């Protein structure tokens, strides 16, 4: 039951506004999972998360991981995130905590190398060395807490690559592999696609079904006003005909907001009051 670990995470977010998950339980993979999310908030950074105690222990790594063992990357420890956060990518709404685009930059499993065999104890000791089995992250890595910094808040760590067969001082993994391992989108692209998806929801209320589309085509094919049975044919076709352009135009922001604020309303037929 990781609930007690998620108080801070939940207190920082309004789940009526953001589509980020509020909880979730581990799926029970043989090894604990990890996820690295590329997050374009006010500053671009990589959120490095390791499953532990049923939640995701988290660090914000401004420059992302480096395969060069000589390059130590600052990693600021942040609040525990729920297990289900590992599958989150999309847009955190502006004004919300961490507002901006998120992609799943890498994911997979990890295992502790040292010290001992209890990750929580290792974490508390301020040093953990581990092996990663991702799509971009392989081999041995370590997180080491920085001690003796008077001005620090005690949340500063370093992420570093151990010397092994995967170590490489020449290739910047964040440069050569910038895309999501789930959607293959960049952190910029996910913004565009998710905004479209959101506006689709706002403008039409639901995704068009096959029946909607057929009805739409039937409506535009039989636009003969003089045709017979106009009454029965027109009634079902009038609604999809209006919502179709709304869906197509959904990608442009001004259209979306104007639609969202003033949904098309049927003008009531003006009735003359008897005087
Ligand atoms: Mn972040």
PDB file of C-alpha atoms and ligand atoms in Angstrom:
ATOM      1  CA  UNK A   1       0.000   0.000   0.000  1.00  0.00           C
ATOM      2  CA  UNK A   2       2.043   2.931  -1.208  1.00  0.00           C
ATOM      3  CA  UNK A   3      -0.633   5.532  -0.336  1.00  0.00           C
ATOM      4  CA  UNK A   4       1.329   7.072   2.528  1.00  0.00           C
ATOM      5  CA  UNK A   5       4.220   7.691   0.130  1.00  0.00           C
ATOM      6  CA  UNK A   6       2.043   9.577  -2.346  1.00  0.00           C
ATOM      7  CA  UNK A   7       0.608  12.319  -0.100  1.00  0.00           C
ATOM      8  CA  UNK A   8       3.005  14.937  -1.390  1.00  0.00           C
ATOM      9  CA  UNK A   9       2.496  13.929  -5.032  1.00  0.00           C
ATOM     10  CA  UNK A  10      -1.283  14.105  -4.674  1.00  0.00           C
ATOM     11  CA  UNK A  11      -1.241  17.375  -2.743  1.00  0.00           C
ATOM     12  CA  UNK A  12       0.636  19.021  -5.619  1.00  0.00           C
ATOM     13  CA  UNK A  13      -1.867  18.123  -8.339  1.00  0.00           C
ATOM     14  CA  UNK A  14      -5.484  18.683  -9.326  1.00  0.00           C
ATOM     15  CA  UNK A  15      -6.616  15.421 -10.903  1.00  0.00           C
ATOM     16  CA  UNK A  16      -9.727  17.095 -12.237  1.00  0.00           C
ATOM     17  CA  UNK A  17      -7.458  19.112 -14.521  1.00  0.00           C
ATOM     18  CA  UNK A  18      -4.360  17.034 -15.247  1.00  0.00           C
ATOM     19  CA  UNK A  19      -4.555  13.600 -16.834  1.00  0.00           C
ATOM     20  CA  UNK A  20      -1.604  12.384 -14.769  1.00  0.00           C
ATOM     21  CA  UNK A  21      -2.447   9.237 -12.736  1.00  0.00           C
ATOM     22  CA  UNK A  22      -3.285   9.508  -9.034  1.00  0.00           C
ATOM     23  CA  UNK A  23      -2.177   6.011  -8.057  1.00  0.00           C
ATOM     24  CA  UNK A  24      -1.609   2.479  -9.261  1.00  0.00           C
ATOM     25  CA  UNK A  25      -0.198  -0.785  -8.025  1.00  0.00           C
ATOM     26  CA  UNK A  26       2.898  -2.619  -9.248  1.00  0.00           C
ATOM     27  CA  UNK A  27       2.211  -5.240 -11.898  1.00  0.00           C
ATOM     28  CA  UNK A  28       4.599  -7.652 -10.213  1.00  0.00           C
ATOM     29  CA  UNK A  29       7.232  -8.023 -12.903  1.00  0.00           C
ATOM     30  CA  UNK A  30      10.179 -10.199 -11.924  1.00  0.00           C
ATOM     31  CA  UNK A  31      12.416  -7.175 -11.712  1.00  0.00           C
ATOM     32  CA  UNK A  32      11.289  -3.712 -10.622  1.00  0.00           C
ATOM     33  CA  UNK A  33      10.555  -1.308 -13.472  1.00  0.00           C
ATOM     34  CA  UNK A  34      12.140   1.983 -14.355  1.00  0.00           C
ATOM     35  CA  UNK A  35      10.987   4.847 -16.564  1.00  0.00           C
ATOM     36  CA  UNK A  36      12.758   7.959 -17.797  1.00  0.00           C
ATOM     37  CA  UNK A  37      10.406  10.688 -18.931  1.00  0.00           C
ATOM     38  CA  UNK A  38      11.578  13.632 -20.969  1.00  0.00           C
ATOM     39  CA  UNK A  39       9.641  16.551 -19.581  1.00  0.00           C
ATOM     40  CA  UNK A  40       9.478  19.956 -21.182  1.00  0.00           C
ATOM     41  CA  UNK A  41       8.188  22.020 -18.258  1.00  0.00           C
ATOM     42  CA  UNK A  42       9.535  25.517 -17.556  1.00  0.00           C
ATOM     43  CA  UNK A  43      12.921  23.847 -18.038  1.00  0.00           C
ATOM     44  CA  UNK A  44      13.601  20.744 -20.072  1.00  0.00           C
ATOM     45  CA  UNK A  45      14.694  17.808 -17.905  1.00  0.00           C
ATOM     46  CA  UNK A  46      14.579  14.037 -17.641  1.00  0.00           C
ATOM     47  CA  UNK A  47      12.591  12.433 -14.824  1.00  0.00           C
ATOM     48  CA  UNK A  48      14.441   9.339 -13.746  1.00  0.00           C
ATOM     49  CA  UNK A  49      12.180   6.922 -11.841  1.00  0.00           C
ATOM     50  CA  UNK A  50      12.937   3.598 -10.182  1.00  0.00           C
ATOM     51  CA  UNK A  51      10.244   1.304  -8.782  1.00  0.00           C
ATOM     52  CA  UNK A  52      10.716   0.805  -5.062  1.00  0.00           C
ATOM     53  CA  UNK A  53       8.234   0.259  -2.177  1.00  0.00           C
ATOM     54  CA  UNK A  54       5.350   0.110  -4.659  1.00  0.00           C
ATOM     55  CA  UNK A  55       5.994   3.628  -5.990  1.00  0.00           C
ATOM     56  CA  UNK A  56       8.441   5.306  -8.322  1.00  0.00           C
ATOM     57  CA  UNK A  57      11.365   6.964  -6.543  1.00  0.00           C
ATOM     58  CA  UNK A  58      12.125  10.003  -8.651  1.00  0.00           C
ATOM     59  CA  UNK A  59      14.944  12.319  -9.633  1.00  0.00           C
ATOM     60  CA  UNK A  60      14.896  15.237 -12.049  1.00  0.00           C
ATOM     61  CA  UNK A  61      18.019  15.121 -14.195  1.00  0.00           C
ATOM     62  CA  UNK A  62      18.368  18.424 -16.083  1.00  0.00           C
ATOM     63  CA  UNK A  63      20.816  17.137 -18.698  1.00  0.00           C
ATOM     64  CA  UNK A  64      19.672  13.528 -18.854  1.00  0.00           C
ATOM     65  CA  UNK A  65      21.891  10.448 -18.555  1.00  0.00           C
ATOM     66  CA  UNK A  66      25.374  10.234 -20.060  1.00  0.00           C
ATOM     67  CA  UNK A  67      27.186   7.075 -21.111  1.00  0.00           C
ATOM     68  CA  UNK A  68      30.488   8.787 -20.423  1.00  0.00           C
ATOM     69  CA  UNK A  69      31.721   7.553 -17.012  1.00  0.00           C
ATOM     70  CA  UNK A  70      33.595  10.830 -16.575  1.00  0.00           C
ATOM     71  CA  UNK A  71      30.380  12.838 -16.845  1.00  0.00           C
ATOM     72  CA  UNK A  72      28.365  13.005 -13.656  1.00  0.00           C
ATOM     73  CA  UNK A  73      24.870  14.358 -14.067  1.00  0.00           C
ATOM     74  CA  UNK A  74      23.079  16.305 -11.354  1.00  0.00           C
ATOM     75  CA  UNK A  75      19.901  14.530 -10.225  1.00  0.00           C
ATOM     76  CA  UNK A  76      17.520  16.341  -7.890  1.00  0.00           C
ATOM     77  CA  UNK A  77      15.406  13.936  -5.873  1.00  0.00           C
ATOM     78  CA  UNK A  78      11.702  14.782  -6.159  1.00  0.00           C
ATOM     79  CA  UNK A  79       8.490  13.413  -4.657  1.00  0.00           C
ATOM     80  CA  UNK A  80       7.563   9.749  -5.044  1.00  0.00           C
ATOM     81  CA  UNK A  81       5.303   9.168  -8.030  1.00  0.00           C
ATOM     82  CA  UNK A  82       2.603   6.489  -8.332  1.00  0.00           C
ATOM     83  CA  UNK A  83       3.392   3.287 -10.158  1.00  0.00           C
ATOM     84  CA  UNK A  84       1.004   4.134 -12.992  1.00  0.00           C
ATOM     85  CA  UNK A  85       3.037   7.232 -13.785  1.00  0.00           C
ATOM     86  CA  UNK A  86       5.382   4.935 -15.696  1.00  0.00           C
ATOM     87  CA  UNK A  87       2.877   4.767 -18.547  1.00  0.00           C
ATOM     88  CA  UNK A  88       2.086   8.489 -18.636  1.00  0.00           C
ATOM     89  CA  UNK A  89       2.951  10.612 -21.602  1.00  0.00           C
ATOM     90  CA  UNK A  90       1.100  13.613 -22.922  1.00  0.00           C
ATOM     91  CA  UNK A  91       0.504  17.155 -21.818  1.00  0.00           C
ATOM     92  CA  UNK A  92       0.283  18.422 -18.258  1.00  0.00           C
ATOM     93  CA  UNK A  93      -1.993  21.467 -18.576  1.00  0.00           C
ATOM     94  CA  UNK A  94      -0.439  24.915 -18.253  1.00  0.00           C
ATOM     95  CA  UNK A  95      -0.807  26.261 -14.732  1.00  0.00           C
ATOM     96  CA  UNK A  96      -0.651  22.770 -13.225  1.00  0.00           C
ATOM     97  CA  UNK A  97       2.439  21.576 -11.378  1.00  0.00           C
ATOM     98  CA  UNK A  98       5.022  20.640 -14.017  1.00  0.00           C
ATOM     99  CA  UNK A  99       2.831  21.953 -16.832  1.00  0.00           C
ATOM    100  CA  UNK A 100       4.288  20.946 -20.203  1.00  0.00           C
ATOM    101  CA  UNK A 101       4.897  18.005 -22.519  1.00  0.00           C
ATOM    102  CA  UNK A 102       6.010  14.560 -21.358  1.00  0.00           C
ATOM    103  CA  UNK A 103       7.253  11.577 -23.358  1.00  0.00           C
ATOM    104  CA  UNK A 104       8.411   8.177 -22.162  1.00  0.00           C
ATOM    105  CA  UNK A 105      12.026   8.508 -23.215  1.00  0.00           C
ATOM    106  CA  UNK A 106      12.980   5.039 -21.994  1.00  0.00           C
ATOM    107  CA  UNK A 107      11.580   2.238 -19.872  1.00  0.00           C
ATOM    108  CA  UNK A 108      12.405  -1.271 -18.780  1.00  0.00           C
ATOM    109  CA  UNK A 109      13.545  -3.033 -15.620  1.00  0.00           C
ATOM    110  CA  UNK A 110      16.423  -2.598 -13.217  1.00  0.00           C
ATOM    111  CA  UNK A 111      18.167  -4.504 -10.459  1.00  0.00           C
ATOM    112  CA  UNK A 112      20.314  -3.493  -7.556  1.00  0.00           C
ATOM    113  CA  UNK A 113      23.984  -4.434  -7.718  1.00  0.00           C
ATOM    114  CA  UNK A 114      25.070  -2.928  -4.421  1.00  0.00           C
ATOM    115  CA  UNK A 115      25.001  -2.271  -1.574  1.00  0.00           C
ATOM    116  CA  UNK A 116      23.181  -5.319  -0.214  1.00  0.00           C
ATOM    117  CA  UNK A 117      19.935  -6.608  -1.666  1.00  0.00           C
ATOM    118  CA  UNK A 118      17.438  -4.110  -0.261  1.00  0.00           C
ATOM    119  CA  UNK A 119      16.937  -1.128  -2.584  1.00  0.00           C
ATOM    120  CA  UNK A 120      15.205   0.947   0.110  1.00  0.00           C
ATOM    121  CA  UNK A 121      18.172   0.513   2.457  1.00  0.00           C
ATOM    122  CA  UNK A 122      20.544   1.313  -0.362  1.00  0.00           C
ATOM    123  CA  UNK A 123      18.576   4.452  -1.128  1.00  0.00           C
ATOM    124  CA  UNK A 124      18.745   5.526   2.508  1.00  0.00           C
ATOM    125  CA  UNK A 125      22.475   4.934   2.517  1.00  0.00           C
ATOM    126  CA  UNK A 126      22.756   7.553  -0.209  1.00  0.00           C
ATOM    127  CA  UNK A 127      24.307   5.308  -2.825  1.00  0.00           C
ATOM    128  CA  UNK A 128      22.875   2.717  -5.120  1.00  0.00           C
ATOM    129  CA  UNK A 129      24.537   0.931  -7.980  1.00  0.00           C
ATOM    130  CA  UNK A 130      22.246  -0.890 -10.356  1.00  0.00           C
ATOM    131  CA  UNK A 131      21.928  -2.554 -13.734  1.00  0.00           C
ATOM    132  CA  UNK A 132      19.403  -1.290 -16.265  1.00  0.00           C
ATOM    133  CA  UNK A 133      17.545  -3.253 -18.930  1.00  0.00           C
ATOM    134  CA  UNK A 134      15.924  -0.625 -21.103  1.00  0.00           C
ATOM    135  CA  UNK A 135      15.789   0.278 -24.770  1.00  0.00           C
ATOM    136  CA  UNK A 136      18.319   3.079 -24.384  1.00  0.00           C
ATOM    137  CA  UNK A 137      19.654   2.447 -20.908  1.00  0.00           C
ATOM    138  CA  UNK A 138      21.926  -0.575 -20.480  1.00  0.00           C
ATOM    139  CA  UNK A 139      24.626  -1.725 -18.144  1.00  0.00           C
ATOM    140  CA  UNK A 140      25.681  -0.429 -14.758  1.00  0.00           C
ATOM    141  CA  UNK A 141      24.723   2.956 -13.412  1.00  0.00           C
ATOM    142  CA  UNK A 142      24.802   4.595  -9.996  1.00  0.00           C
ATOM    143  CA  UNK A 143      22.993   7.256  -8.055  1.00  0.00           C
ATOM    144  CA  UNK A 144      25.104   8.862  -5.353  1.00  0.00           C
ATOM    145  CA  UNK A 145      23.859  11.435  -2.899  1.00  0.00           C
ATOM    146  CA  UNK A 146      25.939  14.592  -2.607  1.00  0.00           C
ATOM    147  CA  UNK A 147      26.943  15.181   0.996  1.00  0.00           C
ATOM    148  CA  UNK A 148      28.446  18.169   2.710  1.00  0.00           C
ATOM    149  CA  UNK A 149      26.769  20.905   0.735  1.00  0.00           C
ATOM    150  CA  UNK A 150      25.770  23.485   3.282  1.00  0.00           C
ATOM    151  CA  UNK A 151      23.335  25.273   1.007  1.00  0.00           C
ATOM    152  CA  UNK A 152      21.744  22.157  -0.438  1.00  0.00           C
ATOM    153  CA  UNK A 153      18.300  20.946   0.528  1.00  0.00           C
ATOM    154  CA  UNK A 154      19.580  17.400   0.871  1.00  0.00           C
ATOM    155  CA  UNK A 155      18.006  16.311  -2.399  1.00  0.00           C
ATOM    156  CA  UNK A 156      21.028  16.562  -4.667  1.00  0.00           C
ATOM    157  CA  UNK A 157      22.355  13.355  -6.174  1.00  0.00           C
ATOM    158  CA  UNK A 158      24.602  12.460  -9.073  1.00  0.00           C
ATOM    159  CA  UNK A 159      23.666  10.010 -11.819  1.00  0.00           C
ATOM    160  CA  UNK A 160      26.695   8.346 -13.329  1.00  0.00           C
ATOM    161  CA  UNK A 161      27.682   5.548 -15.658  1.00  0.00           C
ATOM    162  CA  UNK A 162      29.957   2.800 -14.385  1.00  0.00           C
ATOM    163  CA  UNK A 163      32.777   1.626 -16.610  1.00  0.00           C
ATOM    164  CA  UNK A 164      31.541  -1.450 -18.452  1.00  0.00           C
ATOM    165  CA  UNK A 165      31.090  -2.682 -22.017  1.00  0.00           C
ATOM    166  CA  UNK A 166      28.310  -0.128 -22.619  1.00  0.00           C
ATOM    167  CA  UNK A 167      30.260   2.935 -21.471  1.00  0.00           C
ATOM    168  CA  UNK A 168      30.854   5.404 -24.287  1.00  0.00           C
ATOM    169  CA  UNK A 169      32.368   8.872 -24.154  1.00  0.00           C
ATOM    170  CA  UNK A 170      31.592   9.761 -27.777  1.00  0.00           C
ATOM    171  CA  UNK A 171      27.858   9.275 -28.190  1.00  0.00           C
ATOM    172  CA  UNK A 172      25.285  11.470 -26.474  1.00  0.00           C
ATOM    173  CA  UNK A 173      22.305   9.174 -26.000  1.00  0.00           C
ATOM    174  CA  UNK A 174      19.885  12.091 -25.542  1.00  0.00           C
ATOM    175  CA  UNK A 175      20.986  13.454 -28.934  1.00  0.00           C
ATOM    176  CA  UNK A 176      20.929  10.257 -30.968  1.00  0.00           C
ATOM    177  CA  UNK A 177      17.764   8.846 -29.391  1.00  0.00           C
ATOM    178  CA  UNK A 178      15.407  11.723 -28.567  1.00  0.00           C
ATOM    179  CA  UNK A 179      12.055  10.023 -29.229  1.00  0.00           C
ATOM    180  CA  UNK A 180       9.479   8.269 -27.084  1.00  0.00           C
ATOM    181  CA  UNK A 181       9.961   4.510 -26.864  1.00  0.00           C
ATOM    182  CA  UNK A 182       6.159   4.196 -26.763  1.00  0.00           C
ATOM    183  CA  UNK A 183       4.782   6.591 -29.395  1.00  0.00           C
ATOM    184  CA  UNK A 184       7.988   7.368 -31.329  1.00  0.00           C
ATOM    185  CA  UNK A 185       7.090  11.069 -30.951  1.00  0.00           C
ATOM    186  CA  UNK A 186       9.428  13.820 -29.799  1.00  0.00           C
ATOM    187  CA  UNK A 187       8.538  15.881 -26.746  1.00  0.00           C
ATOM    188  CA  UNK A 188       7.454  18.686 -29.106  1.00  0.00           C
ATOM    189  CA  UNK A 189       5.306  16.400 -31.256  1.00  0.00           C
ATOM    190  CA  UNK A 190       3.442  14.861 -28.352  1.00  0.00           C
ATOM    191  CA  UNK A 191       2.183  18.345 -27.530  1.00  0.00           C
ATOM    192  CA  UNK A 192       0.573  18.766 -30.923  1.00  0.00           C
ATOM    193  CA  UNK A 193      -0.990  15.329 -31.028  1.00  0.00           C
ATOM    194  CA  UNK A 194      -2.329  15.436 -27.487  1.00  0.00           C
ATOM    195  CA  UNK A 195      -3.785  18.892 -27.897  1.00  0.00           C
ATOM    196  CA  UNK A 196      -5.652  17.658 -30.934  1.00  0.00           C
ATOM    197  CA  UNK A 197      -6.927  14.728 -28.973  1.00  0.00           C
ATOM    198  CA  UNK A 198      -8.092  16.980 -26.143  1.00  0.00           C
ATOM    199  CA  UNK A 199      -9.855  19.345 -28.507  1.00  0.00           C
ATOM    200  CA  UNK A 200     -11.554  16.420 -30.191  1.00  0.00           C
ATOM    201  CA  UNK A 201     -12.991  15.484 -26.874  1.00  0.00           C
ATOM    202  CA  UNK A 202     -14.134  19.019 -26.211  1.00  0.00           C
ATOM    203  CA  UNK A 203     -15.755  19.667 -29.561  1.00  0.00           C
ATOM    204  CA  UNK A 204     -17.638  16.466 -30.187  1.00  0.00           C
ATOM    205  CA  UNK A 205     -17.897  14.910 -26.750  1.00  0.00           C
ATOM    206  CA  UNK A 206     -16.834  11.528 -28.081  1.00  0.00           C
ATOM    207  CA  UNK A 207     -14.779   9.968 -30.824  1.00  0.00           C
ATOM    208  CA  UNK A 208     -16.687   9.482 -34.078  1.00  0.00           C
ATOM    209  CA  UNK A 209     -17.932   5.942 -34.534  1.00  0.00           C
ATOM    210  CA  UNK A 210     -18.194   4.100 -37.815  1.00  0.00           C
ATOM    211  CA  UNK A 211     -21.938   4.664 -37.644  1.00  0.00           C
ATOM    212  CA  UNK A 212     -21.337   8.434 -37.358  1.00  0.00           C
ATOM    213  CA  UNK A 213     -19.129   8.411 -40.414  1.00  0.00           C
ATOM    214  CA  UNK A 214     -21.569   6.399 -42.490  1.00  0.00           C
ATOM    215  CA  UNK A 215     -24.336   8.719 -41.442  1.00  0.00           C
ATOM    216  CA  UNK A 216     -22.138  11.656 -42.428  1.00  0.00           C
ATOM    217  CA  UNK A 217     -21.526  10.287 -45.917  1.00  0.00           C
ATOM    218  CA  UNK A 218     -25.151   9.403 -46.391  1.00  0.00           C
ATOM    219  CA  UNK A 219     -25.992  12.968 -45.447  1.00  0.00           C
ATOM    220  CA  UNK A 220     -23.612  14.623 -47.909  1.00  0.00           C
ATOM    221  CA  UNK A 221     -24.446  12.204 -50.760  1.00  0.00           C
ATOM    222  CA  UNK A 222     -28.170  12.823 -50.478  1.00  0.00           C
ATOM    223  CA  UNK A 223     -28.111  16.575 -50.344  1.00  0.00           C
ATOM    224  CA  UNK A 224     -30.996  16.740 -52.703  1.00  0.00           C
ATOM    225  CA  UNK A 225     -33.488  18.981 -50.940  1.00  0.00           C
ATOM    226  CA  UNK A 226     -36.247  17.998 -53.323  1.00  0.00           C
ATOM    227  CA  UNK A 227     -35.808  14.313 -52.665  1.00  0.00           C
ATOM    228  CA  UNK A 228     -38.511  12.227 -51.081  1.00  0.00           C
ATOM    229  CA  UNK A 229     -38.648  11.449 -47.374  1.00  0.00           C
ATOM    230  CA  UNK A 230     -36.591  14.545 -46.623  1.00  0.00           C
ATOM    231  CA  UNK A 231     -37.814  14.639 -43.091  1.00  0.00           C
ATOM    232  CA  UNK A 232     -36.559  11.222 -42.047  1.00  0.00           C
ATOM    233  CA  UNK A 233     -33.235  11.535 -43.887  1.00  0.00           C
ATOM    234  CA  UNK A 234     -32.379  14.966 -42.663  1.00  0.00           C
ATOM    235  CA  UNK A 235     -32.898  14.512 -39.014  1.00  0.00           C
ATOM    236  CA  UNK A 236     -30.038  12.031 -38.457  1.00  0.00           C
ATOM    237  CA  UNK A 237     -27.661  13.687 -40.909  1.00  0.00           C
ATOM    238  CA  UNK A 238     -27.862  17.199 -39.524  1.00  0.00           C
ATOM    239  CA  UNK A 239     -25.882  16.454 -36.389  1.00  0.00           C
ATOM    240  CA  UNK A 240     -22.832  14.708 -37.883  1.00  0.00           C
ATOM    241  CA  UNK A 241     -22.720  17.310 -40.637  1.00  0.00           C
ATOM    242  CA  UNK A 242     -22.166  19.994 -38.049  1.00  0.00           C
ATOM    243  CA  UNK A 243     -19.713  18.129 -35.854  1.00  0.00           C
ATOM    244  CA  UNK A 244     -17.565  16.940 -38.773  1.00  0.00           C
ATOM    245  CA  UNK A 245     -15.913  20.306 -39.507  1.00  0.00           C
ATOM    246  CA  UNK A 246     -15.425  20.816 -35.789  1.00  0.00           C
ATOM    247  CA  UNK A 247     -13.334  17.679 -35.644  1.00  0.00           C
ATOM    248  CA  UNK A 248     -11.329  18.539 -38.728  1.00  0.00           C
ATOM    249  CA  UNK A 249     -10.504  22.020 -37.548  1.00  0.00           C
ATOM    250  CA  UNK A 250      -9.688  20.834 -34.059  1.00  0.00           C
ATOM    251  CA  UNK A 251      -5.927  21.136 -34.528  1.00  0.00           C
ATOM    252  CA  UNK A 252      -5.967  24.925 -34.440  1.00  0.00           C
ATOM    253  CA  UNK A 253      -5.960  26.379 -30.971  1.00  0.00           C
ATOM    254  CA  UNK A 254      -8.214  29.402 -31.563  1.00  0.00           C
ATOM    255  CA  UNK A 255     -10.885  27.186 -33.037  1.00  0.00           C
ATOM    256  CA  UNK A 256     -10.661  24.896 -30.098  1.00  0.00           C
ATOM    257  CA  UNK A 257     -11.030  27.561 -27.457  1.00  0.00           C
ATOM    258  CA  UNK A 258     -13.873  29.264 -29.238  1.00  0.00           C
ATOM    259  CA  UNK A 259     -15.629  25.921 -29.612  1.00  0.00           C
ATOM    260  CA  UNK A 260     -14.971  25.050 -26.020  1.00  0.00           C
ATOM    261  CA  UNK A 261     -16.334  28.322 -24.741  1.00  0.00           C
ATOM    262  CA  UNK A 262     -19.321  28.485 -27.035  1.00  0.00           C
ATOM    263  CA  UNK A 263     -20.498  25.067 -28.095  1.00  0.00           C
ATOM    264  CA  UNK A 264     -22.842  25.211 -31.056  1.00  0.00           C
ATOM    265  CA  UNK A 265     -26.294  25.727 -29.710  1.00  0.00           C
ATOM    266  CA  UNK A 266     -29.536  25.426 -31.534  1.00  0.00           C
ATOM    267  CA  UNK A 267     -31.002  28.893 -31.686  1.00  0.00           C
ATOM    268  CA  UNK A 268     -34.456  28.766 -30.189  1.00  0.00           C
ATOM    269  CA  UNK A 269     -37.095  29.717 -32.694  1.00  0.00           C
ATOM    270  CA  UNK A 270     -38.171  33.225 -31.754  1.00  0.00           C
ATOM    271  CA  UNK A 271     -41.723  33.146 -30.628  1.00  0.00           C
ATOM    272  CA  UNK A 272     -43.950  36.094 -30.735  1.00  0.00           C
ATOM    273  CA  UNK A 273     -45.649  36.733 -27.504  1.00  0.00           C
ATOM    274  CA  UNK A 274     -49.260  37.563 -27.840  1.00  0.00           C
ATOM    275  CA  UNK A 275     -49.740  41.127 -26.714  1.00  0.00           C
TER     276      UNK A 275
HETATM  277 MN1  LIG B   1       9.410  16.561 -14.348  1.00  0.00          MN
END
